[in-house]
CSV table of C-alpha atoms in Angstrom, one decimal:
chain,number,residue,atom,x,y,z
Z,1,UNK,CA,-10.1,45.5,-60.4
Z,2,UNK,CA,-8.5,42.2,-61.5
Z,3,UNK,CA,-11.0,39.5,-62.3
Z,4,UNK,CA,-9.6,36.9,-59.9
Z,5,UNK,CA,-9.9,39.2,-56.8
Z,6,UNK,CA,-12.8,38.3,-54.6
Z,7,UNK,CA,-14.9,40.4,-52.2
Z,8,UNK,CA,-15.0,39.2,-48.6
Z,9,UNK,CA,-16.4,40.5,-45.4
Z,10,UNK,CA,-13.8,40.7,-42.6
Z,11,UNK,CA,-15.8,38.1,-40.7
Z,12,UNK,CA,-15.3,35.7,-43.7
Z,13,UNK,CA,-11.5,35.9,-43.5
Z,14,UNK,CA,-11.1,35.5,-39.8
Z,15,UNK,CA,-12.9,35.6,-36.4
Z,16,UNK,CA,-13.5,39.0,-35.0
Z,17,UNK,CA,-12.7,38.9,-31.3
Z,18,UNK,CA,-13.2,41.7,-28.7
Z,19,UNK,CA,-11.1,42.2,-25.6
Z,20,UNK,CA,-11.8,42.7,-21.9
Z,21,UNK,CA,-10.3,44.0,-18.6
Z,22,UNK,CA,-10.1,41.8,-15.5
Z,23,UNK,CA,-11.3,43.5,-12.3
Z,24,UNK,CA,-8.5,45.9,-11.2
Z,25,UNK,CA,-9.3,45.3,-7.6
Z,26,UNK,CA,-8.2,41.7,-7.8
Z,27,UNK,CA,-4.4,41.5,-7.6
Z,28,UNK,CA,-4.4,37.8,-8.4
Z,29,UNK,CA,-5.7,38.7,-11.9
Z,30,UNK,CA,-2.5,40.6,-12.9
Z,31,UNK,CA,1.2,40.0,-13.4
Z,32,UNK,CA,0.7,36.5,-14.8
Z,33,UNK,CA,2.1,34.8,-17.9
Z,34,UNK,CA,-0.5,36.0,-20.4
Z,35,UNK,CA,0.4,39.1,-22.4
Z,36,UNK,CA,-2.4,41.7,-22.1
Z,37,UNK,CA,-2.3,44.4,-24.8
Z,38,UNK,CA,-3.8,47.9,-24.4
Z,39,UNK,CA,-4.0,50.8,-27.0
Z,40,UNK,CA,-1.2,52.5,-25.0
Z,41,UNK,CA,1.1,49.7,-25.9
Z,42,UNK,CA,0.6,50.5,-29.6
Z,43,UNK,CA,0.7,54.3,-29.3
Z,44,UNK,CA,4.5,54.5,-29.9
Z,45,UNK,CA,5.0,51.1,-31.3
Z,46,UNK,CA,7.1,51.2,-34.4
Z,47,UNK,CA,7.1,47.5,-35.3
Z,48,UNK,CA,4.4,45.5,-37.2
Z,49,UNK,CA,4.7,42.8,-34.5
Z,50,UNK,CA,4.1,42.8,-30.8
Z,51,UNK,CA,4.7,40.1,-28.2
Z,52,UNK,CA,3.8,41.8,-25.0
Z,53,UNK,CA,2.6,45.0,-23.4
Z,54,UNK,CA,3.3,46.9,-20.2
Z,55,UNK,CA,1.0,44.6,-18.3
Z,56,UNK,CA,0.1,40.9,-18.2
Z,57,UNK,CA,-2.7,38.9,-16.6
Z,58,UNK,CA,-3.1,35.5,-15.0
Z,59,UNK,CA,-5.1,32.5,-16.3
Z,60,UNK,CA,-7.6,33.3,-13.4
Z,61,UNK,CA,-7.8,36.9,-14.7
Z,62,UNK,CA,-8.5,35.7,-18.2
Z,63,UNK,CA,-11.2,33.2,-17.0
Z,64,UNK,CA,-13.0,35.9,-14.9
Z,65,UNK,CA,-13.2,38.6,-17.6
Z,66,UNK,CA,-14.5,39.0,-21.1
Z,67,UNK,CA,-10.9,39.0,-22.5
Z,68,UNK,CA,-10.2,36.3,-25.0
Z,69,UNK,CA,-7.0,34.6,-25.9
Z,70,UNK,CA,-5.9,35.6,-29.4
Z,71,UNK,CA,-3.9,33.0,-31.4
Z,72,UNK,CA,-0.4,33.8,-32.6
Z,73,UNK,CA,-0.5,35.9,-35.9
Z,74,UNK,CA,-3.8,37.7,-35.0
Z,75,UNK,CA,-4.2,41.2,-36.3
Z,76,UNK,CA,-4.8,43.5,-33.4
Z,77,UNK,CA,-6.9,46.6,-34.1
Z,78,UNK,CA,-7.9,49.3,-31.7
Z,79,UNK,CA,-11.6,50.0,-32.3
Z,80,UNK,CA,-12.1,52.7,-29.6
Z,81,UNK,CA,-10.4,56.1,-29.7
Z,82,UNK,CA,-7.6,56.2,-30.6
Z,83,UNK,CA,-9.0,54.1,-33.5
Z,84,UNK,CA,-6.7,52.4,-36.0
Z,85,UNK,CA,-3.6,51.3,-34.0
Z,86,UNK,CA,-2.5,48.0,-35.5
Z,87,UNK,CA,-0.1,45.2,-34.8
Z,88,UNK,CA,0.3,41.4,-35.4
Z,89,UNK,CA,0.7,39.2,-32.3
Z,90,UNK,CA,3.9,37.2,-32.2
Z,91,UNK,CA,2.4,34.8,-29.7
Z,92,UNK,CA,-0.8,34.2,-27.9
Z,93,UNK,CA,-2.1,37.4,-26.4
Z,94,UNK,CA,-5.3,39.0,-25.1
Z,95,UNK,CA,-6.4,42.6,-25.3
Z,96,UNK,CA,-8.5,45.1,-23.4
Z,97,UNK,CA,-11.9,46.2,-24.5
Z,98,UNK,CA,-10.4,48.8,-26.8
Z,99,UNK,CA,-9.8,46.2,-29.5
Z,100,UNK,CA,-11.7,44.3,-32.1
Z,101,UNK,CA,-9.0,41.9,-33.5
Z,102,UNK,CA,-9.0,39.3,-36.2
Z,103,UNK,CA,-7.9,35.7,-35.8
Z,104,UNK,CA,-7.0,35.2,-39.5
Z,105,UNK,CA,-8.0,32.1,-41.5
Z,106,UNK,CA,-4.7,31.5,-43.1
Z,107,UNK,CA,-6.2,29.4,-45.8
Z,108,UNK,CA,-8.0,32.4,-47.2
Z,109,UNK,CA,-6.0,35.5,-46.1
Z,110,UNK,CA,-2.5,36.5,-45.2
Z,111,UNK,CA,-2.3,38.4,-41.8
Z,112,UNK,CA,0.3,40.8,-43.1
Z,113,UNK,CA,-2.0,41.6,-46.1
Z,114,UNK,CA,-4.9,42.3,-43.7
Z,115,UNK,CA,-2.6,44.5,-41.6
Z,116,UNK,CA,-1.8,46.7,-44.6
Z,117,UNK,CA,-5.4,46.5,-45.9
Z,118,UNK,CA,-6.6,48.0,-42.6
Z,119,UNK,CA,-3.7,50.4,-42.4
Z,120,UNK,CA,-4.7,52.0,-45.7
Z,121,UNK,CA,-8.4,52.1,-44.7
Z,122,UNK,CA,-8.2,53.9,-41.3
Z,123,UNK,CA,-10.3,56.7,-42.7
Z,124,UNK,CA,-13.1,54.2,-43.5
Z,125,UNK,CA,-12.9,52.9,-39.9
Z,126,UNK,CA,-13.2,56.5,-38.6
Z,127,UNK,CA,-16.2,57.2,-40.8
Z,128,UNK,CA,-18.0,54.3,-39.3
Z,129,UNK,CA,-17.2,55.3,-35.7
Z,130,UNK,CA,-20.0,56.3,-33.4
Z,131,UNK,CA,-20.3,57.9,-29.9
Z,132,UNK,CA,-20.2,61.5,-28.7
Z,133,UNK,CA,-17.8,61.1,-25.8
Z,134,UNK,CA,-15.6,58.2,-26.9
Z,135,UNK,CA,-15.6,57.2,-30.6
Z,136,UNK,CA,-15.9,53.5,-31.3
Z,137,UNK,CA,-16.3,51.2,-34.3
Z,138,UNK,CA,-18.6,48.4,-33.3
Z,139,UNK,CA,-17.8,44.7,-33.7
Z,140,UNK,CA,-20.8,44.3,-36.0
Z,141,UNK,CA,-19.5,47.1,-38.3
Z,142,UNK,CA,-16.0,45.6,-38.5
Z,143,UNK,CA,-17.4,42.1,-39.2
Z,144,UNK,CA,-19.4,43.5,-42.2
Z,145,UNK,CA,-16.7,45.6,-43.8
Z,146,UNK,CA,-16.1,44.4,-47.3
Z,147,UNK,CA,-12.8,44.4,-49.2
Z,148,UNK,CA,-11.4,43.0,-52.4
Z,149,UNK,CA,-8.8,40.2,-51.8
Z,150,UNK,CA,-6.4,38.8,-54.4
Z,151,UNK,CA,-5.6,35.1,-54.3
Z,152,UNK,CA,-3.6,34.1,-51.2
Z,153,UNK,CA,-0.2,33.9,-53.0
Z,154,UNK,CA,-0.6,37.4,-54.4
Z,155,UNK,CA,-1.6,38.7,-50.9
Z,156,UNK,CA,1.6,37.2,-49.5
Z,157,UNK,CA,3.7,38.7,-52.3
Z,158,UNK,CA,2.2,42.2,-51.8
Z,159,UNK,CA,2.7,41.9,-48.0
Z,160,UNK,CA,6.3,40.8,-48.5
Z,161,UNK,CA,7.2,43.9,-50.5
Z,162,UNK,CA,5.6,46.2,-48.0
Z,163,UNK,CA,7.0,44.5,-45.0
Z,164,UNK,CA,10.5,44.5,-46.5
Z,165,UNK,CA,10.2,48.3,-46.6
Z,166,UNK,CA,8.9,48.4,-43.0
Z,167,UNK,CA,11.7,46.0,-41.9
Z,168,UNK,CA,14.3,48.4,-43.3
Z,169,UNK,CA,12.6,51.4,-41.6
Z,170,UNK,CA,12.4,49.5,-38.3
Z,171,UNK,CA,16.1,48.5,-38.6
Z,172,UNK,CA,17.1,52.1,-39.2
Z,173,UNK,CA,15.1,53.2,-36.1
Z,174,UNK,CA,16.9,50.5,-34.0
Z,175,UNK,CA,20.3,51.6,-35.3
Z,176,UNK,CA,19.5,55.2,-34.5
Z,177,UNK,CA,18.4,54.2,-31.0
Z,178,UNK,CA,21.8,52.5,-30.5
Z,179,UNK,CA,23.7,55.4,-32.0
Z,180,UNK,CA,22.1,57.8,-29.5
Z,181,UNK,CA,22.7,55.5,-26.6
Z,182,UNK,CA,26.4,55.3,-27.6
Z,183,UNK,CA,26.7,59.1,-27.8
Z,184,UNK,CA,24.9,59.5,-24.4
Z,185,UNK,CA,27.1,56.9,-22.8
Z,186,UNK,CA,30.2,58.7,-24.0
Z,187,UNK,CA,28.8,62.0,-22.7
Z,188,UNK,CA,28.2,60.5,-19.2
Z,189,UNK,CA,31.6,58.8,-19.2
Z,190,UNK,CA,33.4,62.1,-20.0
Z,191,UNK,CA,31.2,64.7,-18.3
Z,192,UNK,CA,29.4,62.9,-15.4
Z,193,UNK,CA,31.9,60.3,-14.3
Z,194,UNK,CA,34.9,62.2,-15.6
Z,195,UNK,CA,36.4,58.8,-16.7
Z,196,UNK,CA,39.2,60.0,-19.0
Z,197,UNK,CA,40.2,62.7,-16.5
Z,198,UNK,CA,40.2,60.8,-13.2
Z,199,UNK,CA,44.0,60.9,-12.9
Z,200,UNK,CA,44.1,64.7,-13.2
Z,201,UNK,CA,43.7,67.4,-10.6
Z,202,UNK,CA,40.1,68.2,-9.4
Z,203,UNK,CA,38.8,71.4,-7.8
Z,204,UNK,CA,35.7,72.3,-5.9
Z,205,UNK,CA,32.8,74.0,-7.7
Z,206,UNK,CA,29.2,74.8,-6.9
Z,207,UNK,CA,28.2,71.6,-8.7
Z,208,UNK,CA,30.8,69.5,-6.9
Z,209,UNK,CA,34.3,68.4,-7.8
Z,210,UNK,CA,35.3,69.1,-11.4
Z,211,UNK,CA,38.6,68.7,-13.4
Z,212,UNK,CA,40.9,71.6,-13.0
Z,213,UNK,CA,40.5,74.1,-15.9
Z,214,UNK,CA,36.8,73.3,-16.3
Z,215,UNK,CA,34.1,75.8,-15.3
Z,216,UNK,CA,30.5,75.9,-14.1
Z,217,UNK,CA,28.8,78.3,-16.5
Z,218,UNK,CA,25.4,79.7,-16.9
Z,219,UNK,CA,23.7,78.7,-20.2
Z,220,UNK,CA,23.8,82.3,-21.4
Z,221,UNK,CA,27.6,82.3,-21.1
Z,222,UNK,CA,28.2,79.6,-23.7
Z,223,UNK,CA,25.0,79.3,-25.7
Z,224,UNK,CA,23.2,81.6,-28.1
Z,225,UNK,CA,19.5,81.5,-27.1
Z,226,UNK,CA,16.5,82.6,-29.2
Z,227,UNK,CA,13.0,82.6,-27.7
Z,228,UNK,CA,10.1,82.0,-30.1
Z,229,UNK,CA,7.4,84.5,-31.0
Z,230,UNK,CA,4.4,83.4,-33.0
Z,231,UNK,CA,3.3,85.3,-36.0
Z,232,UNK,CA,-0.4,86.1,-36.5
Z,233,UNK,CA,-2.5,83.1,-37.4
Z,234,UNK,CA,-3.7,84.7,-40.6
Z,235,UNK,CA,-0.2,83.9,-42.0
Z,236,UNK,CA,-0.4,80.2,-41.2
Z,237,UNK,CA,-1.0,77.8,-44.1
Z,238,UNK,CA,-0.5,74.2,-45.2
Z,239,UNK,CA,0.5,75.1,-48.8
Z,240,UNK,CA,4.3,75.4,-48.2
Z,241,UNK,CA,4.1,79.2,-48.4
Z,242,UNK,CA,6.9,80.8,-46.5
Z,243,UNK,CA,8.9,78.7,-43.9
Z,244,UNK,CA,7.9,75.7,-41.8
Z,245,UNK,CA,6.3,77.0,-38.5
Z,246,UNK,CA,6.5,75.2,-35.2
Z,247,UNK,CA,4.5,76.4,-32.3
Z,248,UNK,CA,5.6,73.7,-29.8
Z,249,UNK,CA,6.2,70.0,-29.6
Z,250,UNK,CA,3.1,68.9,-31.6
Z,251,UNK,CA,5.1,67.9,-34.6
Z,252,UNK,CA,8.2,66.7,-32.8
Z,253,UNK,CA,9.7,63.4,-33.9
Z,254,UNK,CA,12.3,61.2,-32.2
Z,255,UNK,CA,14.9,63.8,-33.0
Z,256,UNK,CA,13.7,66.0,-35.9
Z,257,UNK,CA,10.3,67.8,-36.2
Z,258,UNK,CA,8.0,67.1,-39.1
Z,259,UNK,CA,7.1,70.2,-41.1
Z,260,UNK,CA,3.3,70.3,-41.5
Z,261,UNK,CA,2.4,74.0,-40.9
Z,262,UNK,CA,4.0,77.0,-42.7
Z,263,UNK,CA,3.9,80.7,-42.2
Z,264,UNK,CA,4.5,83.5,-44.7
Z,265,UNK,CA,5.6,85.8,-41.9
Z,266,UNK,CA,7.8,85.4,-38.9
Z,267,UNK,CA,10.7,87.1,-37.1
Z,268,UNK,CA,12.2,84.4,-34.8
Z,269,UNK,CA,14.1,81.6,-36.5
Z,270,UNK,CA,16.0,78.4,-36.0
Z,271,UNK,CA,18.6,77.4,-38.5
Z,272,UNK,CA,19.5,73.9,-39.6
Z,273,UNK,CA,21.3,72.1,-36.8
Z,274,UNK,CA,19.9,74.4,-34.1
Z,275,UNK,CA,18.6,72.6,-30.9
Z,276,UNK,CA,14.9,73.2,-30.4
Z,277,UNK,CA,13.8,73.4,-26.7
Z,278,UNK,CA,10.2,73.5,-25.6
Z,279,UNK,CA,9.5,76.3,-23.1
Z,280,UNK,CA,5.9,75.5,-22.5
Z,281,UNK,CA,4.4,72.3,-21.2
Z,282,UNK,CA,6.0,70.0,-21.5
Z,283,UNK,CA,9.1,72.0,-20.7
Z,284,UNK,CA,12.4,70.6,-21.8
Z,285,UNK,CA,11.5,68.4,-24.8
Z,286,UNK,CA,14.3,68.4,-27.4
Z,287,UNK,CA,14.5,68.2,-31.2
Z,288,UNK,CA,16.9,69.4,-33.8
Z,289,UNK,CA,16.0,71.6,-36.7
Z,290,UNK,CA,16.7,69.8,-40.0
Z,291,UNK,CA,16.1,73.1,-41.9
Z,292,UNK,CA,15.3,76.7,-41.3
Z,293,UNK,CA,12.0,77.2,-39.4
Z,294,UNK,CA,10.0,79.9,-37.7
Z,295,UNK,CA,9.9,79.6,-34.0
Z,296,UNK,CA,6.5,79.9,-32.2
Z,297,UNK,CA,6.1,81.0,-28.6
Z,298,UNK,CA,6.3,77.4,-27.3
Z,299,UNK,CA,9.9,76.9,-28.5
Z,300,UNK,CA,13.3,78.3,-28.2
Z,301,UNK,CA,16.4,77.5,-30.2
Z,302,UNK,CA,20.0,77.1,-28.9
Z,303,UNK,CA,23.5,76.9,-30.4
Z,304,UNK,CA,26.9,76.7,-28.9
Z,305,UNK,CA,28.9,79.9,-29.1
Z,306,UNK,CA,32.0,79.8,-31.2
Z,307,UNK,CA,31.4,76.2,-32.3
Z,308,UNK,CA,30.0,74.8,-35.6
Z,309,UNK,CA,28.7,71.6,-33.9
Z,310,UNK,CA,26.1,71.5,-31.2
Z,311,UNK,CA,26.8,67.9,-30.0
Z,312,UNK,CA,28.0,68.8,-26.6
Z,313,UNK,CA,25.0,71.1,-26.0
Z,314,UNK,CA,22.5,68.6,-27.2
Z,315,UNK,CA,23.7,65.8,-25.0
Z,316,UNK,CA,24.2,68.2,-22.0
Z,317,UNK,CA,20.5,69.2,-22.3
Z,318,UNK,CA,19.4,65.6,-22.8
Z,319,UNK,CA,21.3,64.5,-19.7
Z,320,UNK,CA,19.8,67.4,-17.7
Z,321,UNK,CA,16.2,67.1,-18.9
Z,322,UNK,CA,15.6,63.5,-18.2
Z,323,UNK,CA,11.9,64.3,-17.4
Z,324,UNK,CA,9.4,66.9,-18.6
Z,325,UNK,CA,8.8,70.1,-16.6
Z,326,UNK,CA,12.0,69.8,-14.5
Z,327,UNK,CA,12.2,73.5,-14.5
Z,328,UNK,CA,9.7,76.4,-14.8
Z,329,UNK,CA,6.3,77.2,-13.4
Z,330,UNK,CA,2.8,78.2,-14.4
Z,331,UNK,CA,-0.5,78.0,-12.7
Z,332,UNK,CA,-2.0,75.6,-15.2
Z,333,UNK,CA,0.6,74.7,-17.7
Z,334,UNK,CA,4.4,74.5,-17.0
Z,335,UNK,CA,6.5,77.2,-18.7
Z,336,UNK,CA,9.9,78.7,-18.4
Z,337,UNK,CA,11.1,82.2,-19.3
Z,338,UNK,CA,14.3,83.4,-20.9
Z,339,UNK,CA,15.9,84.5,-17.7
Z,340,UNK,CA,15.3,81.1,-16.1
Z,341,UNK,CA,16.9,79.4,-19.1
Z,342,UNK,CA,19.8,81.7,-19.2
Z,343,UNK,CA,20.6,81.0,-15.6
Z,344,UNK,CA,20.7,77.2,-15.9
Z,345,UNK,CA,24.2,76.0,-14.8
Z,346,UNK,CA,26.3,73.3,-16.6
Z,347,UNK,CA,29.8,71.9,-16.2
Z,348,UNK,CA,31.7,73.0,-19.3
Z,349,UNK,CA,35.2,71.7,-20.1
Z,350,UNK,CA,37.9,73.7,-21.7
Z,351,UNK,CA,37.7,74.2,-25.5
Z,352,UNK,CA,40.0,71.3,-26.5
Z,353,UNK,CA,37.9,68.7,-24.6
Z,354,UNK,CA,34.7,70.1,-25.9
Z,355,UNK,CA,36.0,70.0,-29.5
Z,356,UNK,CA,37.2,66.4,-29.0
Z,357,UNK,CA,33.8,65.3,-27.8
Z,358,UNK,CA,32.0,67.2,-30.7
Z,359,UNK,CA,34.3,65.4,-33.2
Z,360,UNK,CA,33.5,62.0,-31.7
Z,361,UNK,CA,29.7,62.5,-31.8
Z,362,UNK,CA,29.7,64.3,-35.2
Z,363,UNK,CA,30.0,61.0,-37.1
Z,364,UNK,CA,27.4,59.4,-34.8
Z,365,UNK,CA,24.9,62.2,-35.4
Z,366,UNK,CA,25.7,62.2,-39.1
Z,367,UNK,CA,24.8,58.5,-39.4
Z,368,UNK,CA,21.6,59.2,-37.4
Z,369,UNK,CA,20.6,61.9,-39.8
Z,370,UNK,CA,21.3,59.7,-42.9
Z,371,UNK,CA,19.2,56.9,-41.5
Z,372,UNK,CA,16.4,59.4,-40.7
Z,373,UNK,CA,16.5,60.7,-44.3
Z,374,UNK,CA,16.5,57.2,-45.7
Z,375,UNK,CA,13.4,56.4,-43.6
Z,376,UNK,CA,11.7,59.5,-44.9
Z,377,UNK,CA,12.2,58.2,-48.5
Z,378,UNK,CA,11.2,54.7,-47.6
Z,379,UNK,CA,8.1,55.9,-45.8
Z,380,UNK,CA,7.1,57.9,-48.8
Z,381,UNK,CA,7.7,54.9,-51.1
Z,382,UNK,CA,5.6,52.6,-48.8
Z,383,UNK,CA,2.8,55.1,-48.4
Z,384,UNK,CA,2.7,55.6,-52.2
Z,385,UNK,CA,2.7,51.8,-53.0
Z,386,UNK,CA,0.4,50.7,-50.2
Z,387,UNK,CA,-3.0,51.9,-51.5
Z,388,UNK,CA,-2.0,51.0,-55.1
Z,389,UNK,CA,-1.0,47.4,-54.4
Z,390,UNK,CA,-3.8,46.8,-51.9
Z,391,UNK,CA,-6.4,48.0,-54.4
Z,392,UNK,CA,-4.9,46.2,-57.4
Z,393,UNK,CA,-4.2,49.5,-59.2
Z,394,UNK,CA,-0.6,48.3,-59.4
Z,395,UNK,CA,0.0,44.6,-60.0
Z,396,UNK,CA,3.1,42.6,-59.4
Z,397,UNK,CA,4.6,41.3,-62.7
Z,398,UNK,CA,4.2,37.6,-61.9
Z,399,UNK,CA,0.4,38.1,-61.2
Z,400,UNK,CA,-0.5,40.1,-64.3
């Protein structure tokens, strides 16, 4: 550990502040101009910074609750299960009681440095959690956690490097969101609104008027469908033995699943580029296989017949399944069987139109995949550097 690094309790680098919830029976406490952050707001939050959540409260609500107004730049930390969600406030906010946040003393510590310091010490927080029903890290525990801090300038430089990587990851995620919205808008323009074909002849179909020459087809008539089947659990492993195994949506990403479990046996597969469709609750979630995988019983895979690009199929399914469990049944959990899937009906254009659409979205989807792969590399780099920089194991040249 470098000689000029000092040990501080968290309470010595900032004020630890809890949150609170105004009475939910008082309508006048909500929908005000004060941002009120809950753990749910951070559950799928990809950015380091947050300015508002789904809900807000009024000054009256703040006054009549234990919620406290956190200054801009505070590090927000969820201290109740789920423990360890983090963000930095872009403006004054308050939180619910699931938080123990830090109003950072910027003369001693850098808020981004503390953000990364806590990010690399989530396991330590979890080790200090108590409670049999709901795990929680007490305010007293958080106040007394001790960490080594480099001088402020070095903190800022470390945080700058890590945040630059995160900024690039976040930018790629934003680009991919835009790319998918572009492709989806094009799909709806062509195949929902029939924009390019409005001047042509239309005919009646069981799904309404469609351009002449197009057809309403069952899924089985234009798609190759494979239903998953789980191998015995004795073949499962986390040692990369065999092929990646996906039972359901547990390891789904925004578009591509993360390979965490493997199996040395299996007889139902999805190939690279195949569309993964969840057949058990939640029914209808989509991902795309980025490599060959073994399909468990909660998934099916789909590919377009006689085509080497699944763009039309992916966006057709995405347009149809705008919500979970839109089809299927099940007494406890939703599910759908092979016959139900095969009999789903879609409007399918003649081959030339379908090929043209696939060609349009091929470049979009390729850019999406490249950004995804770059983010994987950047994430690995960040996660490798993070503990080494934060602990002083790796020093920046100017501070050696």
